[in-house]
């Protein structure tokens, strides 16, 4: 199938109009004045989507700019590109693959896509998805019912770690059958050794999570875990090891017979909805995991069908382009006001920066504009006592995303109002600022933020919120004309590390640059 092309954003008429708009009113736009003068601003810049409400009104954007950004989306062919994804076209051109993670959360009966869809192949894929899902959820329930298994150790990295780890933490309140779930990702042996010191072979289930079953870190940890298991007298590998992978043959060759598969049309950073989500299913049970998928599916349908002007992932993606390419903001802060979402910034880092951290377009042409911002953050209120100083008074303007959850899952009194008050107050302070002649106590204000509200943190709302981000990254990537679904930038370091590992053993520094050679010698022995 041909790779569908979007028109790159800088080659549209709207791009020039946006540049003019920025020069005329965008650069000097003041959200405070806009909120004072425009009674309809909050309503116009409020957007509900499944399980998620977003207030965009504190952002540096007005109605004419948003209208131009929507024209940009139309001229780029955003809707066509989105539909190409939803019909299974090979939009991951450099790897000649379809991008169909949304299929993992589609109910068995429904049928997404336009008339152009090849129904048989999609129906076949969906059938495979549900056969695997059912088997995986049966297995999750079996593990949950097995009182002898007290510890689950997930060994995986990147997309085979960050998503499941983030979601298991986030949904801790729904983990009705308590198991300790450990995540080992780093090749740094301290991590695995620390976990192994706490578990016993007869009570432990190791999940080896790797799309390729070839990633150095994961294979090194898996090999050490297997050796430890045997050395500790462990028996019955089939019961104590399971592999989550597209490469079932490699898992079998490694000696693991219990496997749950997925497919090459699921990118690693989009794989928590597949067998890679098994730790989540073990934590929250089959029903909880189905709820997680259902929430994401509801967001898929919103993205697929809502008009662009009322489509939350589209509006966020357009704002991202406005901030990155016109305001020139280079970073974005994620501030979840919920301690269980503490791994969310790390998860979003991979999602957005591995997807859109590209300097060439899908055709390999150098881009004349910036792409992915740096994403970073920590939960509030902790962040207020760490990095918020810079957000309020630093030299750079950094858009902030507040994620507030209305209902708490605990019964402690007084905490939730304080937490929510702080989230609101920080967004307010960033926007309003405070005039002070003294200099040090002056807050410039007009610092933009988006405020998300979830009614409560459930499998459904978490699924929807993550899918919202996935689609928003799709939107900015599509407008920039890049392939958001490959990650060639991770390859060079992997190749060099192999070479250097050999040299660390032998001390051979021939042909190395002087700095690396000197450091290698310092680290040897
Ligand atoms: O190194 C980057 C990467 O390829 C990610 O995209 C991926 O999520 C991670 O490595 C792990 O890969 P795998 O699941 O194949 O072990």
PDB file of N, CA and C and ligand atoms in Angstrom, residues 157-160 210-212 215 268-269 350 354 487 490 494, ligand 1:
ATOM      1  N   UNK A 157      11.869  -2.815  28.784  1.00  0.00           N
ATOM      2  CA  UNK A 157      12.362  -1.427  28.798  1.00  0.00           C
ATOM      3  C   UNK A 157      11.606  -0.605  27.759  1.00  0.00           C
ATOM      4  N   UNK A 158      11.637   0.717  27.903  1.00  0.00           N
ATOM      5  CA  UNK A 158      10.936   1.597  26.957  1.00  0.00           C
ATOM      6  C   UNK A 158       9.443   1.294  26.992  1.00  0.00           C
ATOM      7  N   UNK A 159       8.878   1.071  25.826  1.00  0.00           N
ATOM      8  CA  UNK A 159       7.443   0.798  25.747  1.00  0.00           C
ATOM      9  C   UNK A 159       7.044  -0.484  26.452  1.00  0.00           C
ATOM     10  N   UNK A 160       7.994  -1.360  26.702  1.00  0.00           N
ATOM     11  CA  UNK A 160       7.680  -2.613  27.390  1.00  0.00           C
ATOM     12  C   UNK A 160       7.824  -2.477  28.906  1.00  0.00           C
ATOM     13  N   UNK A 210       9.102  -7.884  25.680  1.00  0.00           N
ATOM     14  CA  UNK A 210       9.932  -7.274  24.644  1.00  0.00           C
ATOM     15  C   UNK A 210       9.299  -7.515  23.288  1.00  0.00           C
ATOM     16  N   UNK A 211       8.969  -6.447  22.609  1.00  0.00           N
ATOM     17  CA  UNK A 211       8.370  -6.591  21.277  1.00  0.00           C
ATOM     18  C   UNK A 211       9.284  -7.439  20.386  1.00  0.00           C
ATOM     19  N   UNK A 212      10.572  -7.112  20.390  1.00  0.00           N
ATOM     20  CA  UNK A 212      11.516  -7.789  19.485  1.00  0.00           C
ATOM     21  C   UNK A 212      12.137  -9.034  20.091  1.00  0.00           C
ATOM     22  N   UNK A 215      16.187  -6.869  22.647  1.00  0.00           N
ATOM     23  CA  UNK A 215      16.755  -5.666  23.254  1.00  0.00           C
ATOM     24  C   UNK A 215      17.786  -6.047  24.325  1.00  0.00           C
ATOM     25  N   UNK A 268       6.190  -0.051  19.847  1.00  0.00           N
ATOM     26  CA  UNK A 268       6.561  -0.339  21.239  1.00  0.00           C
ATOM     27  C   UNK A 268       5.931   0.636  22.222  1.00  0.00           C
ATOM     28  N   UNK A 269       5.972   1.941  21.900  1.00  0.00           N
ATOM     29  CA  UNK A 269       5.441   2.934  22.844  1.00  0.00           C
ATOM     30  C   UNK A 269       3.907   3.012  22.811  1.00  0.00           C
ATOM     31  N   UNK A 350       8.502   9.282  26.510  1.00  0.00           N
ATOM     32  CA  UNK A 350       8.769   8.349  25.403  1.00  0.00           C
ATOM     33  C   UNK A 350       7.728   8.528  24.302  1.00  0.00           C
ATOM     34  N   UNK A 354       9.980  10.223  21.512  1.00  0.00           N
ATOM     35  CA  UNK A 354      10.436   9.182  20.583  1.00  0.00           C
ATOM     36  C   UNK A 354       9.607   9.231  19.296  1.00  0.00           C
ATOM     37  N   UNK A 487      11.817   5.079  15.018  1.00  0.00           N
ATOM     38  CA  UNK A 487      12.718   5.596  16.065  1.00  0.00           C
ATOM     39  C   UNK A 487      14.157   5.263  15.720  1.00  0.00           C
ATOM     40  N   UNK A 490      17.506   5.811  17.942  1.00  0.00           N
ATOM     41  CA  UNK A 490      18.011   5.024  19.077  1.00  0.00           C
ATOM     42  C   UNK A 490      19.080   4.028  18.629  1.00  0.00           C
ATOM     43  N   UNK A 494      23.192   2.145  20.263  1.00  0.00           N
ATOM     44  CA  UNK A 494      23.177   0.688  20.510  1.00  0.00           C
ATOM     45  C   UNK A 494      24.375   0.029  19.834  1.00  0.00           C
TER      46      UNK A 494
HETATM   47  O1  LIG B   1      15.252   1.624  21.985  1.00  0.00           O
HETATM   48  C1  LIG B   1      13.983   2.056  21.694  1.00  0.00           C
HETATM   49  C2  LIG B   1      12.961   0.940  21.653  1.00  0.00           C
HETATM   50  O2  LIG B   1      12.985   0.334  20.414  1.00  0.00           O
HETATM   51  C3  LIG B   1      11.586   1.460  21.998  1.00  0.00           C
HETATM   52  O3  LIG B   1      10.929   2.000  20.920  1.00  0.00           O
HETATM   53  C4  LIG B   1      10.952   0.243  22.579  1.00  0.00           C
HETATM   54  O4  LIG B   1       9.812   0.557  23.293  1.00  0.00           O
HETATM   55  C5  LIG B   1      12.083  -0.280  23.423  1.00  0.00           C
HETATM   56  O5  LIG B   1      13.232  -0.054  22.634  1.00  0.00           O
HETATM   57  C6  LIG B   1      11.998  -1.713  23.826  1.00  0.00           C
HETATM   58  O6  LIG B   1      11.932  -2.570  22.727  1.00  0.00           O
HETATM   59  P1  LIG B   1      11.458  -4.055  22.873  1.00  0.00           P
HETATM   60  O7  LIG B   1      10.061  -4.068  23.391  1.00  0.00           O
HETATM   61  O8  LIG B   1      11.569  -4.661  21.508  1.00  0.00           O
HETATM   62  O9  LIG B   1      12.396  -4.753  23.843  1.00  0.00           O
END
